[in-house]
Tab-separated table of N, CA and C in Angstrom:
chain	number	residue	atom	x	y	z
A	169	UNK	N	142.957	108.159	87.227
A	169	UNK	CA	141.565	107.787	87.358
A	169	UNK	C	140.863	108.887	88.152
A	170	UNK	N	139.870	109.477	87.510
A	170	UNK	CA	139.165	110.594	88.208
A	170	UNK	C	138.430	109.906	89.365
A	171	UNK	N	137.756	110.699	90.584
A	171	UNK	CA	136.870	110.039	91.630
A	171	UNK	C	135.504	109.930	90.969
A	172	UNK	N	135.166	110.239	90.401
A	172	UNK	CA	133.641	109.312	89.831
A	172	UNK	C	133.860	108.209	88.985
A	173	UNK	N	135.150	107.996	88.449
A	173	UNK	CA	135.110	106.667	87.875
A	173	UNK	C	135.606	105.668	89.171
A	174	UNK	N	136.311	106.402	90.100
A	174	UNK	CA	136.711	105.723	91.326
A	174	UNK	C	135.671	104.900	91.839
A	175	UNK	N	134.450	105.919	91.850
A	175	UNK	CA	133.231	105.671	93.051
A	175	UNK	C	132.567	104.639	92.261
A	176	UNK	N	132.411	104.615	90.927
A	176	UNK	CA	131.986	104.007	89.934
A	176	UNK	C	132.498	102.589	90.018
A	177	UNK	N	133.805	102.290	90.072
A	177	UNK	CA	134.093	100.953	90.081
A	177	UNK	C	134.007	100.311	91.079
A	178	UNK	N	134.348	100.776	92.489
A	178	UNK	CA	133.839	100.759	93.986
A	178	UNK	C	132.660	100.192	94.021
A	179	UNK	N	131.541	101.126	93.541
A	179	UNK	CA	130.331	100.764	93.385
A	179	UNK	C	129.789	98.988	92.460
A	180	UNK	N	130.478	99.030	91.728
A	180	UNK	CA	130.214	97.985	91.010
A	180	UNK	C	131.017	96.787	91.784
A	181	UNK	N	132.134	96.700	92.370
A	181	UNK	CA	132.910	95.799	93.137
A	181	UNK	C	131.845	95.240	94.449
A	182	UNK	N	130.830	96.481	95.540
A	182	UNK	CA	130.437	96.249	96.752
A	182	UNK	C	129.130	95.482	96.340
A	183	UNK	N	128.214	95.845	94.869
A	183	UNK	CA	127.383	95.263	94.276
A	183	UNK	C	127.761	94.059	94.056
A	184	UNK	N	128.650	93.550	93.373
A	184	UNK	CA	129.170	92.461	92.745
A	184	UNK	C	129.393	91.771	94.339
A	185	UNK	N	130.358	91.803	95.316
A	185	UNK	CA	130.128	91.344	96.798
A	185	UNK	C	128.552	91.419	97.502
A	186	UNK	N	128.215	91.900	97.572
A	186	UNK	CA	126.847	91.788	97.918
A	186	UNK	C	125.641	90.701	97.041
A	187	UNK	N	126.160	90.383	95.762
A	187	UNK	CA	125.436	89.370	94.775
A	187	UNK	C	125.637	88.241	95.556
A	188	UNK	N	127.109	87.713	95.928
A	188	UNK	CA	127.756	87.103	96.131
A	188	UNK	C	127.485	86.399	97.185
A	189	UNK	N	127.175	87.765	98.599
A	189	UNK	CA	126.693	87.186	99.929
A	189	UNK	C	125.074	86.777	99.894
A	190	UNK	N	124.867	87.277	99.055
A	190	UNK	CA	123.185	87.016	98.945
A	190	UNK	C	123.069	85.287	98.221
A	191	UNK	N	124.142	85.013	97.302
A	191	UNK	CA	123.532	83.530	96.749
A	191	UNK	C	124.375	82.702	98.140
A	192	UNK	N	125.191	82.799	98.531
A	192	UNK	CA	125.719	82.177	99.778
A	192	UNK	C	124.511	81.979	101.044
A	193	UNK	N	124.252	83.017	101.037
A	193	UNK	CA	123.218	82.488	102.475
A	193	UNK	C	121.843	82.068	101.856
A	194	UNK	N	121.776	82.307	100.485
A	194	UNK	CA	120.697	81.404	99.767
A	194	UNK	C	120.853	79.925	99.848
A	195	UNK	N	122.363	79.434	99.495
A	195	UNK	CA	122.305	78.031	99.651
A	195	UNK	C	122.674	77.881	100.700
A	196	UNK	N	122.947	78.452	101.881
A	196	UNK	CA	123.292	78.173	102.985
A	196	UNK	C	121.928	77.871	103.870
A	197	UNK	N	120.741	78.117	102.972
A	197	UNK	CA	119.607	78.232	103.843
A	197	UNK	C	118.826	76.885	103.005
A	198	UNK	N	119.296	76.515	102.342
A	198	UNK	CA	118.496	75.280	101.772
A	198	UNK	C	118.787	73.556	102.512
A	199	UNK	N	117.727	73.387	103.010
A	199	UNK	CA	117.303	72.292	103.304
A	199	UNK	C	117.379	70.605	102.783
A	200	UNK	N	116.884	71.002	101.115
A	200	UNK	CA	117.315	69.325	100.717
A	200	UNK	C	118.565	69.957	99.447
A	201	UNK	N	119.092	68.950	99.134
A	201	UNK	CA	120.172	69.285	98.084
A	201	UNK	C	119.545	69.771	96.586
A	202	UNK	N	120.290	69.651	95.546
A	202	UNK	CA	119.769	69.941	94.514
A	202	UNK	C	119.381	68.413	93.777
A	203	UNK	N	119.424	67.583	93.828
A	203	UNK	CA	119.179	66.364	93.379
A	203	UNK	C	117.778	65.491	94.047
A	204	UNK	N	117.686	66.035	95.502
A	204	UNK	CA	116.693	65.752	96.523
A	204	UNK	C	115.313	66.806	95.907
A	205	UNK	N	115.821	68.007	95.255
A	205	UNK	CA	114.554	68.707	95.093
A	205	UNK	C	114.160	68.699	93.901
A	206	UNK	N	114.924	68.102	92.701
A	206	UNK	CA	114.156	67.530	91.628
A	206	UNK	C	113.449	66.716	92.008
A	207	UNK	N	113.850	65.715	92.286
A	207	UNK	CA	113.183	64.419	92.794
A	207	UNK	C	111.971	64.912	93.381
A	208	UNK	N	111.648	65.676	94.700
A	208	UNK	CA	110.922	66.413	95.192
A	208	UNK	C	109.872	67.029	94.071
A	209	UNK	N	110.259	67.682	93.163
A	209	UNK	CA	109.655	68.511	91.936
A	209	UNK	C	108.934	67.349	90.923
A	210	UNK	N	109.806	66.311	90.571
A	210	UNK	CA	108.834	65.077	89.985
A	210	UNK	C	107.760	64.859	90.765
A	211	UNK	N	107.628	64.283	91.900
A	211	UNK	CA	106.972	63.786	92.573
A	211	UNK	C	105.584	64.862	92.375
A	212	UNK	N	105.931	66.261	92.954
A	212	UNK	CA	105.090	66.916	92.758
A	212	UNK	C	104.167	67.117	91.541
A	213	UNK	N	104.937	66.977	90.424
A	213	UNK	CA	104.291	67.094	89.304
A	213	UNK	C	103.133	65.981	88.800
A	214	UNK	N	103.707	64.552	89.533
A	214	UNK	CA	103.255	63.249	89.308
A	214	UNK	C	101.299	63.347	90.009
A	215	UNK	N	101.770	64.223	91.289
A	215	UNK	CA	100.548	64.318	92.335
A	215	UNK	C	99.789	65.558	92.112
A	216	UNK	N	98.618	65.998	91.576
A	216	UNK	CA	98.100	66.738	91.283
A	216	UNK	C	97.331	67.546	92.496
A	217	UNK	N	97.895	68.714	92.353
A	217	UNK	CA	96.613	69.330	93.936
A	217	UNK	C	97.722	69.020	95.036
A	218	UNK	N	98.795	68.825	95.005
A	218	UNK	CA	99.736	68.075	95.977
A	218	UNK	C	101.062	68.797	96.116
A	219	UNK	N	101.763	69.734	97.254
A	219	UNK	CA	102.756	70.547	97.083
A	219	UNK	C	103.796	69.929	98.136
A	220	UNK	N	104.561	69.554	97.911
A	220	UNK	CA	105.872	69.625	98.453
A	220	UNK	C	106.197	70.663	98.722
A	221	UNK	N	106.753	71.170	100.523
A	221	UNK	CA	107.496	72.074	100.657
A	221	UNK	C	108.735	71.664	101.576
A	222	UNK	N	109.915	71.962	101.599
A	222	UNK	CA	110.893	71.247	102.567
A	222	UNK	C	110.585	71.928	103.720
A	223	UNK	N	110.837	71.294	104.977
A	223	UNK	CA	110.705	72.210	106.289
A	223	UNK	C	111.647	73.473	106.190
A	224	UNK	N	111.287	74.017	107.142
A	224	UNK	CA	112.700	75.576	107.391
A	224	UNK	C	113.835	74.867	108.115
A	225	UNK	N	114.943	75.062	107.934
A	225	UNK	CA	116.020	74.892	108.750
A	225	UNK	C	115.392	75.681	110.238
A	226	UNK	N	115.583	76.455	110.208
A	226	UNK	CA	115.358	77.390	111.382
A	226	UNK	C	114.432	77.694	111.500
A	227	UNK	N	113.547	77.519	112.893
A	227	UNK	CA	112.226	77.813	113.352
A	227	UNK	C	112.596	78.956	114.293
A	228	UNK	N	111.102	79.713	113.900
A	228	UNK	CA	111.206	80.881	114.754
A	228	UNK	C	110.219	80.865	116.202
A	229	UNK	N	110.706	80.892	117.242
A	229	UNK	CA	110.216	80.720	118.536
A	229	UNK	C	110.156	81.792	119.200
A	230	UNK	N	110.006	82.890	118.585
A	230	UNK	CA	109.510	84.086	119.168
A	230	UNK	C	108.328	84.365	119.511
A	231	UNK	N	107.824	84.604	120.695
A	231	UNK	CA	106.067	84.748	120.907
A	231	UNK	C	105.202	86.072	119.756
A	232	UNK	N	103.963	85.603	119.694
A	232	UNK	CA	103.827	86.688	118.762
A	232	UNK	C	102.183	87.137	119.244
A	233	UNK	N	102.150	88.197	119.028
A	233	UNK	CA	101.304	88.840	119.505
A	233	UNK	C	100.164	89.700	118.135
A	234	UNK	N	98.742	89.102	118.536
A	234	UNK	CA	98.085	89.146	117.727
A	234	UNK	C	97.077	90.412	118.172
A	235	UNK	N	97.367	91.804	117.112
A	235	UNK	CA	96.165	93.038	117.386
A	235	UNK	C	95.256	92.830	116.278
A	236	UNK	N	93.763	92.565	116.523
A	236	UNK	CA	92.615	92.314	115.272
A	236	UNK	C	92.529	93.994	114.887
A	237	UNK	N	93.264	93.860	113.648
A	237	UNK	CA	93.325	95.099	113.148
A	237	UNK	C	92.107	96.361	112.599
A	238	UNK	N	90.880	94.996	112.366
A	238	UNK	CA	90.013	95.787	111.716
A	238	UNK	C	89.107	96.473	113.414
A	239	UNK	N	89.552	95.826	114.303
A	239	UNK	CA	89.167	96.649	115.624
A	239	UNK	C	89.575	98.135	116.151
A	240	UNK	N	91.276	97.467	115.893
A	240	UNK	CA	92.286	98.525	116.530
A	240	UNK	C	91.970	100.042	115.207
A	241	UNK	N	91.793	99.548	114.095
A	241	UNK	CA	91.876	100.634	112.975
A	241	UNK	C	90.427	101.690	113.545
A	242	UNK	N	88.875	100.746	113.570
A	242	UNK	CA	88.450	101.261	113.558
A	242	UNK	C	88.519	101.930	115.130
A	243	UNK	N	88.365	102.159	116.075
A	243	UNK	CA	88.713	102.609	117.851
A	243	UNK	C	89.923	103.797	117.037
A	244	UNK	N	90.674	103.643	116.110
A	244	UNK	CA	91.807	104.687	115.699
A	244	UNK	C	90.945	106.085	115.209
A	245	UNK	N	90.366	105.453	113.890
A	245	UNK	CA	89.607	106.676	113.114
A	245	UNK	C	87.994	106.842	113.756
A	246	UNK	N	87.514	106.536	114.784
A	246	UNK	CA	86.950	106.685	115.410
A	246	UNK	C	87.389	107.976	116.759
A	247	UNK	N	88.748	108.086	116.711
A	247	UNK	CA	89.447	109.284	117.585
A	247	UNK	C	88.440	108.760	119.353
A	248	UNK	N	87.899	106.919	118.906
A	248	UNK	CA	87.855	106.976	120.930
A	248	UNK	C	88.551	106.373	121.531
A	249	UNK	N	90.238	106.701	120.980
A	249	UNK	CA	91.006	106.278	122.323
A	249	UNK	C	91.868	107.339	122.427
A	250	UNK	N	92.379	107.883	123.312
A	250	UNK	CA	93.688	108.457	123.666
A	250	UNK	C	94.847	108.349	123.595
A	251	UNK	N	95.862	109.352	123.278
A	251	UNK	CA	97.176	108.581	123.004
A	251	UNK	C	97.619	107.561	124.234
A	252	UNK	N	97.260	107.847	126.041
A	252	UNK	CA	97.362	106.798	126.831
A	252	UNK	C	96.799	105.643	126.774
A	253	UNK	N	95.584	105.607	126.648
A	253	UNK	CA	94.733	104.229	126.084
A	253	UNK	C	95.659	103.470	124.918
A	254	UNK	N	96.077	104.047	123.930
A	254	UNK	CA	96.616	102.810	122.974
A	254	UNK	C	97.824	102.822	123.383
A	255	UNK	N	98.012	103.214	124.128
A	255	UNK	CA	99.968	103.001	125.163
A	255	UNK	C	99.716	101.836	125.751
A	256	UNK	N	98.581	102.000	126.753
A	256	UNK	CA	98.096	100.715	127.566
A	256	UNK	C	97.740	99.983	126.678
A	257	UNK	N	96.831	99.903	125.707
A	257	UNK	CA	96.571	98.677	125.067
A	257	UNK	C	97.772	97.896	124.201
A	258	UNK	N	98.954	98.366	123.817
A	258	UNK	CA	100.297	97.742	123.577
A	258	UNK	C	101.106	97.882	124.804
A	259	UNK	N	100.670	98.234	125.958
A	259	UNK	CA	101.602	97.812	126.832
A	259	UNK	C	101.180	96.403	127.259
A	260	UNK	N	99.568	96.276	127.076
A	260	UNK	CA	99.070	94.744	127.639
A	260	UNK	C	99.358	93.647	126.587
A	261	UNK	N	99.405	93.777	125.354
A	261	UNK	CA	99.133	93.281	123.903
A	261	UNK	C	100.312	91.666	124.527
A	262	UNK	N	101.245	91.570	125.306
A	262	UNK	CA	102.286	90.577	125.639
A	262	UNK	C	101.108	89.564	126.632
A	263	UNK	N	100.115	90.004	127.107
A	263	UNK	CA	99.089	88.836	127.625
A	263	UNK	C	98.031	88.874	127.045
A	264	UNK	N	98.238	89.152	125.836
A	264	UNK	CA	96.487	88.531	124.987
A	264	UNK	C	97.261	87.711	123.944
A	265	UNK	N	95.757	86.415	124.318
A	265	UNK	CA	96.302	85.349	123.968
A	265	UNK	C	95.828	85.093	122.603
A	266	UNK	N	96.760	84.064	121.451
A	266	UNK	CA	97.078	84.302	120.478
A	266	UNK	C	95.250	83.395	120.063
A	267	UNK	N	95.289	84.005	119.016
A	267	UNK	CA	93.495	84.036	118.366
A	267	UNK	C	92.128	84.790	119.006
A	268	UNK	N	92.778	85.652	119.770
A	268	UNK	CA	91.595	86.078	120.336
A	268	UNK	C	92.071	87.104	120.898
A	269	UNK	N	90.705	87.983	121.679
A	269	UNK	CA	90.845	89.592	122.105
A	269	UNK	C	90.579	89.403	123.276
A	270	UNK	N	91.654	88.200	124.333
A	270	UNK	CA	91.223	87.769	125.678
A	270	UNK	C	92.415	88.189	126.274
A	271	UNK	N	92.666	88.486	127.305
A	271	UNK	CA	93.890	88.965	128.382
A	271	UNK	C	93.965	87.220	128.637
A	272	UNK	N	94.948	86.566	128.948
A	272	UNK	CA	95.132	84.977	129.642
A	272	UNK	C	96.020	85.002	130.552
A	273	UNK	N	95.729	83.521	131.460
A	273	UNK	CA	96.076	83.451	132.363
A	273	UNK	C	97.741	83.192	132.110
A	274	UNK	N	98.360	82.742	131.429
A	274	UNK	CA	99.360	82.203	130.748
A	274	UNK	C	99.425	82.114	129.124
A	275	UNK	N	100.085	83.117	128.439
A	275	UNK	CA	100.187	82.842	127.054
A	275	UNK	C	100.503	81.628	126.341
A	276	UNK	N	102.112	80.761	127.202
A	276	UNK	CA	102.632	80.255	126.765
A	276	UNK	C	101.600	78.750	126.976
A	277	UNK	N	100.819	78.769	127.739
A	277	UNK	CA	99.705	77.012	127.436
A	277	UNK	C	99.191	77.411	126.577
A	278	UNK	N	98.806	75.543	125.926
A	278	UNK	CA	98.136	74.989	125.105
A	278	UNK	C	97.411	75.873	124.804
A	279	UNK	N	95.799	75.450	126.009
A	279	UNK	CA	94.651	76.560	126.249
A	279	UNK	C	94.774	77.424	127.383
A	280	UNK	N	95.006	78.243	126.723
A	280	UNK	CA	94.763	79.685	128.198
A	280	UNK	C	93.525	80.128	128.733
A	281	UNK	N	93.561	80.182	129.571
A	281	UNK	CA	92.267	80.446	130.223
A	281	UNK	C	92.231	82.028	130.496
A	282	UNK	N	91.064	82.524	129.739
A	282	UNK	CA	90.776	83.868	129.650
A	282	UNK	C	90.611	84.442	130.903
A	283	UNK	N	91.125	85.564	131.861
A	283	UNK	CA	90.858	86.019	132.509
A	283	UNK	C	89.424	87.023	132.692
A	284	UNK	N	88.986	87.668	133.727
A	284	UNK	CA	88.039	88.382	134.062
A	284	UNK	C	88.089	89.098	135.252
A	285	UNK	N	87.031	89.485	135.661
A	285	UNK	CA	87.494	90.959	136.916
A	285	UNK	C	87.588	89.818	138.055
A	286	UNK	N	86.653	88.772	138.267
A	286	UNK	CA	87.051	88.067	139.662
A	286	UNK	C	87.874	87.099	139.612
A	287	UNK	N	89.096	86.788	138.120
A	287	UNK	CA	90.324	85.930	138.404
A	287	UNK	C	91.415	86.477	139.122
């Protein structure tokens, strides 16, 4: 067996394993069974304007941090910030609070209370 038919079948074996791990953590990630999501799929069909979605197994609880892009873009091609200025402005980006272009007192409450120069 020459090495390109080597690499060749190799190739087709790590593909063929990789198909493999990919439908595995596909059903490993599903929520209702296959009998639960017909059922699910009737229903839907029955209710017009009306979508069934199953929850996620896994929720993501990572904080997330919101830059209003059409701001940050324009301040970019505008050339009025400095490469230090947008250092600082993603070094602060972890206390502005999520929907808005406010520094807060606490990210993680409900309502955060926007800070200012005399908080």
């Amino acid at each position: 067996m020459s090495k390109s038919e080597n690499n060749l079948s190799l190739g087709k074996v790590l593909d063929e394993a990789n198909k493999k791990a990919r439908l595995k953590d596909i059903q490993n990630e599903k929520v209702l069974s296959h009998e639960e999501m017909e059922f699910a799929n009737e229903l839907q069909a029955k209710v017009k304007g009306m979508k069934l979605v199953p929850d996620r197994k896994i929720k993501n609880n990572i904080p997330f941090v919101q830059i209003i892009q059409h701001n940050f873009s324009y301040l970019r091609k505008e050339g009025y910030l400095t490469l230090a200025e947008k250092g600082f402005l993603v070094d602060i980006s972890e206390f502005v609070g999520f929907s808005s272009n406010c520094i807060v007192d606490d990210v993680k409450k409900k309502d955060p209370i926007p800070l200012n120069q005399s908080t």
